[in-house]
Amino acid sequence: FDDGKIPSFFAMGATIPGRLERVSSNWRGPHLGLRDEVSLAAGFSIKANMLYAPLMEYRGDVSDLYTAGGAARLQNPQIEARGRGNGFHVRVAAAWTWSLLRLEAGYQRLSFSTSNVRSREYGPGDAATDTPVKDVSMLSQGLFAAASLRF
């Protein structure tokens, strides 16, 4: 945290290789969105979704793992980060429907960002240190494909 930013693994959520720690993050808040589907000829269609989340709350935790009786258990978080921000989700897909079968493929992008995050690190005993963090962001994007049957 020397540069005032939470490392990228903290925003994504992961287990840190070579260490007995677990990192998690959670983004919550209301979404406003638009959704439309345009039907084309021969069972083809195009779908688009767009969501905006103007009031997201961010919570990230780093917890130590310990082993008791062969099972790993989480201790209380050693680092907690809290902040408010926004999110954006866009999804575009092409679909083909025939009888009960529907095939779909497309692209989606999901991003969240926040600024003025407060990070609290717990030390030995009850000692805690608060540190301002410049920003936290998360980005997930990629292509997808799906097949479904309608009943």
Coordinates of N, CA and C in Angstrom, one line a residue:
F1 N 0.8 -1.2 0.0 CA 0.0 0.0 0.0 C 0.8 1.3 0.0
D2 N 2.1 1.1 -0.3 CA 3.0 2.3 -0.2 C 2.6 3.4 -1.2
D3 N 2.1 3.0 -2.4 CA 1.8 4.0 -3.4 C 0.3 4.5 -3.3
G4 N -0.4 4.1 -2.2 CA -1.7 4.7 -2.0 C -2.8 3.9 -2.7
K5 N -2.5 2.8 -3.3 CA -3.5 2.0 -4.1 C -3.5 0.6 -3.6
I6 N -4.7 0.0 -3.6 CA -4.8 -1.4 -3.3 C -4.4 -2.2 -4.5
P7 N -3.5 -3.2 -4.3 CA -3.1 -4.0 -5.4 C -4.3 -4.6 -6.2
S8 N -4.1 -4.9 -7.4 CA -5.1 -5.4 -8.3 C -5.8 -6.7 -7.8
F9 N -5.0 -7.5 -7.1 CA -5.6 -8.8 -6.6 C -6.7 -8.5 -5.5
F10 N -6.6 -7.4 -4.8 CA -7.5 -7.0 -3.8 C -8.9 -6.7 -4.4
A11 N -8.8 -5.9 -5.5 CA -10.1 -5.6 -6.2 C -10.7 -6.7 -6.9
M12 N -10.0 -7.7 -7.3 CA -10.5 -8.8 -8.1 C -11.0 -9.9 -7.2
G13 N -10.4 -10.1 -6.0 CA -10.8 -11.3 -5.2 C -10.0 -12.5 -5.5
A14 N -9.1 -13.0 -4.7 CA -8.3 -14.1 -5.0 C -7.6 -14.7 -3.7
T15 N -7.0 -15.8 -3.9 CA -6.1 -16.3 -2.9 C -4.7 -16.0 -3.3
I16 N -3.9 -15.4 -2.4 CA -2.6 -14.9 -2.8 C -1.6 -16.1 -2.8
P17 N -0.9 -16.4 -4.0 CA 0.0 -17.5 -4.0 C 1.1 -17.5 -3.0
G18 N 1.4 -18.6 -2.3 CA 2.4 -18.6 -1.4 C 2.1 -18.1 0.0
R19 N 0.9 -17.6 0.2 CA 0.5 -17.0 1.5 C -0.8 -17.6 1.9
L20 N -1.0 -17.7 3.2 CA -2.2 -18.2 3.7 C -3.1 -17.0 4.0
E21 N -3.6 -16.4 3.0 CA -4.5 -15.3 3.1 C -5.6 -15.5 2.1
R22 N -6.8 -14.9 2.4 CA -7.9 -14.9 1.4 C -8.3 -13.4 1.2
V23 N -8.5 -13.0 0.0 CA -8.9 -11.7 -0.4 C -10.3 -11.7 -1.0
S24 N -11.2 -10.9 -0.6 CA -12.5 -10.9 -1.2 C -13.0 -9.4 -1.4
S25 N -13.9 -9.2 -2.3 CA -14.4 -7.9 -2.6 C -15.9 -8.1 -2.9
N26 N -16.7 -7.0 -2.6 CA -18.1 -7.0 -2.8 C -18.5 -5.6 -3.2
W27 N -19.3 -5.6 -4.3 CA -19.9 -4.3 -4.8 C -21.4 -4.4 -4.7
R28 N -22.1 -3.5 -4.1 CA -23.5 -3.5 -4.0 C -24.1 -2.2 -4.3
G29 N -25.4 -2.2 -4.9 CA -26.1 -1.0 -5.1 C -27.2 -1.1 -6.1
P30 N -28.0 -0.1 -6.2 CA -29.1 -0.2 -7.2 C -28.6 0.0 -8.6
H31 N -29.3 -0.5 -9.6 CA -29.0 -0.4 -11.0 C -30.2 0.2 -11.8
L32 N -29.8 1.0 -12.7 CA -30.8 1.5 -13.7 C -30.4 1.0 -15.0
G33 N -31.4 0.5 -15.8 CA -31.0 -0.1 -17.1 C -32.0 0.0 -18.2
L34 N -31.5 -0.3 -19.4 CA -32.3 -0.4 -20.6 C -32.0 -1.8 -21.2
R35 N -33.1 -2.4 -21.8 CA -32.9 -3.7 -22.4 C -33.8 -3.7 -23.7
D36 N -33.3 -4.2 -24.8 CA -34.0 -4.3 -26.0 C -33.6 -5.5 -26.8
E37 N -34.6 -6.0 -27.6 CA -34.3 -7.1 -28.5 C -35.0 -6.8 -29.8
V38 N -34.3 -6.9 -30.9 CA -34.8 -6.7 -32.2 C -34.9 -8.0 -32.9
S39 N -36.0 -8.4 -33.4 CA -36.2 -9.6 -34.1 C -35.9 -9.4 -35.6
L40 N -35.1 -10.3 -36.2 CA -34.8 -10.2 -37.6 C -35.4 -11.4 -38.3
A41 N -35.1 -11.7 -39.5 CA -35.7 -12.8 -40.3 C -35.1 -14.1 -39.9
A42 N -35.8 -15.2 -40.2 CA -35.3 -16.6 -40.0 C -34.9 -16.9 -38.6
G43 N -35.6 -16.3 -37.6 CA -35.3 -16.7 -36.2 C -34.1 -16.0 -35.6
F44 N -33.5 -15.1 -36.3 CA -32.4 -14.3 -35.7 C -32.8 -13.1 -35.0
S45 N -32.1 -12.7 -34.0 CA -32.4 -11.5 -33.2 C -31.1 -10.9 -32.6
I46 N -31.2 -9.6 -32.3 CA -30.1 -8.9 -31.6 C -30.6 -8.4 -30.3
K47 N -29.8 -8.6 -29.2 CA -30.2 -8.1 -27.9 C -29.1 -7.2 -27.4
A48 N -29.6 -6.2 -26.6 CA -28.6 -5.3 -26.0 C -29.1 -4.9 -24.6
N49 N -28.3 -4.9 -23.6 CA -28.6 -4.5 -22.2 C -27.5 -3.5 -21.8
M50 N -28.0 -2.5 -21.1 CA -27.1 -1.5 -20.5 C -27.6 -1.2 -19.1
L51 N -26.7 -1.3 -18.1 CA -27.0 -1.0 -16.8 C -26.0 0.0 -16.2
Y52 N -26.5 1.0 -15.4 CA -25.7 2.0 -14.8 C -26.0 1.9 -13.3
A53 N -25.0 1.9 -12.5 CA -25.2 1.8 -11.0 C -24.5 3.0 -10.4
P54 N -25.2 4.1 -10.1 CA -24.6 5.3 -9.6 C -24.3 5.3 -8.1
L55 N -24.8 4.4 -7.4 CA -24.6 4.4 -5.9 C -24.0 3.1 -5.4
M56 N -22.9 2.7 -5.9 CA -22.3 1.4 -5.5 C -21.6 1.6 -4.2
E57 N -21.6 0.6 -3.3 CA -20.8 0.5 -2.1 C -19.8 -0.6 -2.3
Y58 N -18.6 -0.3 -1.9 CA -17.5 -1.3 -2.1 C -17.0 -1.7 -0.7
R59 N -16.8 -3.0 -0.6 CA -16.2 -3.6 0.6 C -15.2 -4.6 0.2
G60 N -14.0 -4.5 0.7 CA -12.9 -5.5 0.4 C -12.3 -5.9 1.7
D61 N -11.9 -7.2 1.8 CA -11.3 -7.7 3.1 C -10.2 -8.6 2.7
V62 N -9.1 -8.6 3.5 CA -8.0 -9.6 3.5 C -8.0 -10.3 4.8
S63 N -8.2 -11.6 4.8 CA -8.3 -12.4 6.1 C -7.2 -13.5 6.1
D64 N -6.6 -13.7 7.2 CA -5.6 -14.8 7.4 C -6.4 -16.2 7.5
L65 N -5.8 -17.2 6.9 CA -6.3 -18.5 7.0 C -5.5 -19.3 8.0
Y66 N -6.2 -20.1 8.8 CA -5.4 -21.0 9.6 C -6.1 -22.4 9.6
T67 N -5.3 -23.4 9.9 CA -5.7 -24.8 9.7 C -6.0 -25.4 11.1
A68 N -7.2 -25.9 11.3 CA -7.5 -26.6 12.5 C -8.2 -27.9 12.2
G69 N -7.6 -29.0 12.6 CA -8.2 -30.3 12.3 C -8.3 -30.6 10.9
G70 N -7.3 -30.1 10.1 CA -7.3 -30.4 8.7 C -8.1 -29.5 7.8
A71 N -9.0 -28.6 8.4 CA -9.8 -27.7 7.6 C -9.3 -26.3 7.7
A72 N -9.3 -25.6 6.6 CA -8.9 -24.2 6.7 C -10.1 -23.3 7.1
R73 N -9.8 -22.4 8.0 CA -10.8 -21.5 8.5 C -10.3 -20.0 8.4
L74 N -11.2 -19.1 8.2 CA -10.9 -17.7 8.1 C -10.9 -17.1 9.5
Q75 N -9.9 -16.2 9.7 CA -9.9 -15.4 10.9 C -10.6 -14.1 10.6
N76 N -10.8 -13.2 11.5 CA -11.3 -11.9 11.2 C -10.4 -11.2 10.3
P77 N -11.0 -10.3 9.4 CA -10.2 -9.5 8.4 C -9.0 -8.8 9.1
Q78 N -7.8 -8.8 8.4 CA -6.7 -8.0 8.9 C -6.7 -6.7 8.2
I79 N -7.2 -6.6 7.0 CA -7.4 -5.4 6.2 C -8.8 -5.2 5.7
E80 N -9.4 -4.1 6.0 CA -10.8 -3.8 5.5 C -10.7 -2.5 4.7
A81 N -11.4 -2.5 3.5 CA -11.4 -1.3 2.7 C -12.9 -1.0 2.4
R82 N -13.3 0.3 2.5 CA -14.7 0.7 2.3 C -14.7 1.9 1.4
G83 N -15.7 2.0 0.5 CA -15.8 3.2 -0.3 C -17.1 3.2 -1.1
R84 N -17.4 4.3 -1.8 CA -18.6 4.4 -2.6 C -18.2 4.8 -4.0
G85 N -18.9 4.3 -5.0 CA -18.6 4.6 -6.4 C -19.7 4.3 -7.3
N86 N -19.4 3.8 -8.6 CA -20.4 3.5 -9.5 C -20.0 2.3 -10.4
G87 N -20.9 1.8 -11.1 CA -20.7 0.7 -12.0 C -21.4 0.8 -13.3
F88 N -20.9 0.0 -14.3 CA -21.5 0.1 -15.6 C -21.4 -1.4 -16.2
H89 N -22.5 -1.8 -16.8 CA -22.6 -3.1 -17.4 C -23.2 -3.0 -18.8
V90 N -22.5 -3.5 -19.8 CA -23.1 -3.5 -21.2 C -23.0 -4.9 -21.7
R91 N -24.0 -5.3 -22.4 CA -24.0 -6.7 -23.0 C -24.7 -6.6 -24.4
V92 N -24.1 -7.1 -25.4 CA -24.6 -7.2 -26.8 C -24.5 -8.6 -27.2
A93 N -25.6 -9.1 -27.8 CA -25.7 -10.5 -28.2 C -26.5 -10.7 -29.5
A94 N -26.1 -11.7 -30.2 CA -26.9 -12.2 -31.4 C -27.5 -13.5 -31.0
A95 N -28.7 -13.8 -31.4 CA -29.3 -15.1 -31.0 C -30.1 -15.7 -32.3
W96 N -30.2 -17.0 -32.2 CA -31.0 -17.7 -33.2 C -31.9 -18.7 -32.5
T97 N -33.2 -18.6 -32.8 CA -34.1 -19.5 -32.2 C -34.8 -20.4 -33.3
W98 N -34.8 -21.7 -33.0 CA -35.5 -22.6 -33.8 C -36.3 -23.6 -32.9
S99 N -37.6 -23.6 -33.1 CA -38.4 -24.4 -32.3 C -38.2 -24.2 -30.8
L100 N -37.7 -25.2 -30.1 CA -37.4 -25.1 -28.7 C -36.0 -24.7 -28.3
L101 N -35.1 -24.6 -29.4 CA -33.7 -24.4 -29.2 C -33.4 -22.9 -29.4
R102 N -32.5 -22.4 -28.5 CA -32.0 -21.0 -28.7 C -30.5 -21.0 -28.5
L103 N -29.8 -20.5 -29.5 CA -28.3 -20.3 -29.4 C -28.0 -18.8 -29.4
E104 N -27.1 -18.4 -28.5 CA -26.8 -17.0 -28.3 C -25.3 -16.9 -28.2
A105 N -24.7 -15.8 -28.7 CA -23.3 -15.4 -28.5 C -23.2 -13.9 -28.5
G106 N -22.2 -13.5 -27.8 CA -22.0 -12.0 -27.7 C -20.8 -11.6 -26.8
Y107 N -20.9 -10.3 -26.4 CA -19.8 -9.7 -25.7 C -20.4 -9.0 -24.5
Q108 N -19.8 -9.0 -23.3 CA -20.2 -8.2 -22.2 C -19.0 -7.6 -21.5
R109 N -19.3 -6.5 -20.8 CA -18.3 -5.7 -20.1 C -18.9 -5.2 -18.8
L110 N -18.3 -5.5 -17.7 CA -18.7 -5.1 -16.4 C -17.6 -4.4 -15.7
S111 N -17.9 -3.1 -15.3 CA -16.8 -2.4 -14.6 C -17.4 -1.6 -13.4
F112 N -16.6 -1.6 -12.3 CA -16.9 -0.8 -11.1 C -15.7 0.0 -10.8
S113 N -16.0 1.2 -10.2 CA -14.8 2.0 -9.8 C -15.3 2.9 -8.6
T114 N -14.4 3.2 -7.8 CA -14.7 4.1 -6.6 C -13.4 4.9 -6.3
S115 N -13.6 6.0 -5.6 CA -12.5 6.8 -5.2 C -12.7 7.2 -3.7
N116 N -11.6 7.7 -3.1 CA -11.7 8.0 -1.7 C -12.0 6.9 -0.8
V117 N -11.4 5.7 -1.0 CA -11.6 4.5 -0.2 C -10.8 4.7 1.1
R118 N -11.4 4.2 2.1 CA -10.7 4.2 3.4 C -10.3 2.7 3.7
S119 N -9.0 2.5 4.0 CA -8.5 1.2 4.3 C -8.1 1.2 5.8
R120 N -8.5 0.1 6.5 CA -8.1 -0.1 7.9 C -7.4 -1.4 8.1
E121 N -6.1 -1.3 8.6 CA -5.3 -2.5 8.8 C -5.2 -2.7 10.3
Y122 N -5.5 -4.0 10.7 CA -5.5 -4.3 12.1 C -4.1 -5.0 12.4
G123 N -3.5 -4.5 13.5 CA -2.2 -5.1 13.9 C -2.4 -5.9 15.1
P124 N -1.3 -6.2 15.9 CA -1.4 -7.0 17.1 C -2.3 -6.3 18.1
G125 N -3.0 -7.2 18.8 CA -3.9 -6.6 19.8 C -5.1 -5.9 19.2
D126 N -5.4 -4.8 19.7 CA -6.5 -4.0 19.1 C -6.0 -2.8 18.2
A127 N -4.7 -2.8 17.9 CA -4.2 -1.6 17.1 C -4.8 -1.6 15.7
A128 N -5.2 -0.5 15.2 CA -5.7 -0.3 13.9 C -5.1 0.9 13.3
T129 N -4.8 0.9 12.0 CA -4.3 2.0 11.3 C -5.2 2.3 10.1
D130 N -5.7 3.5 10.0 CA -6.5 3.9 8.8 C -5.7 4.6 7.8
T131 N -5.9 4.2 6.5 CA -5.1 4.8 5.4 C -6.1 5.1 4.3
P132 N -5.9 6.4 3.7 CA -6.8 6.7 2.5 C -6.1 6.0 1.3
V133 N -7.0 5.5 0.5 CA -6.6 4.8 -0.8 C -7.2 5.6 -1.9
K134 N -6.4 5.9 -3.0 CA -6.8 6.7 -4.1 C -8.1 6.2 -4.8
D135 N -8.0 4.9 -5.2 CA -9.1 4.3 -5.9 C -9.0 2.8 -6.0
V136 N -10.2 2.2 -6.2 CA -10.3 0.8 -6.4 C -11.2 0.6 -7.7
S137 N -10.8 -0.3 -8.5 CA -11.6 -0.6 -9.7 C -11.6 -2.0 -10.1
M138 N -12.6 -2.5 -10.8 CA -12.7 -3.9 -11.2 C -13.2 -3.9 -12.6
L139 N -12.7 -4.7 -13.5 CA -13.1 -4.8 -14.9 C -13.2 -6.3 -15.2
S140 N -14.3 -6.7 -15.8 CA -14.5 -8.0 -16.3 C -15.1 -7.9 -17.7
Q141 N -14.5 -8.5 -18.7 CA -15.1 -8.4 -20.0 C -14.8 -9.7 -20.8
G142 N -15.6 -10.0 -21.8 CA -15.3 -11.1 -22.6 C -16.4 -11.6 -23.5
L143 N -16.1 -12.6 -24.3 CA -17.1 -13.1 -25.2 C -17.8 -14.3 -24.5
F144 N -19.1 -14.5 -24.8 CA -19.8 -15.6 -24.2 C -20.6 -16.3 -25.3
A145 N -21.0 -17.6 -25.0 CA -21.9 -18.3 -25.9 C -22.9 -19.1 -24.9
A146 N -24.1 -19.3 -25.4 CA -25.1 -20.1 -24.6 C -26.0 -20.8 -25.5
A147 N -26.5 -21.9 -25.0 CA -27.5 -22.7 -25.6 C -28.6 -23.0 -24.6
S148 N -29.9 -22.9 -25.0 CA -31.0 -23.2 -24.1 C -32.1 -23.8 -24.8
L149 N -32.9 -24.5 -24.0 CA -34.1 -25.2 -24.5 C -35.3 -24.5 -23.8
R150 N -36.3 -24.2 -24.6 CA -37.5 -23.6 -24.0 C -38.6 -24.7 -23.8
F151 N -39.3 -24.6 -22.7 CA -40.3 -25.6 -22.4 C -41.7 -25.0 -22.4

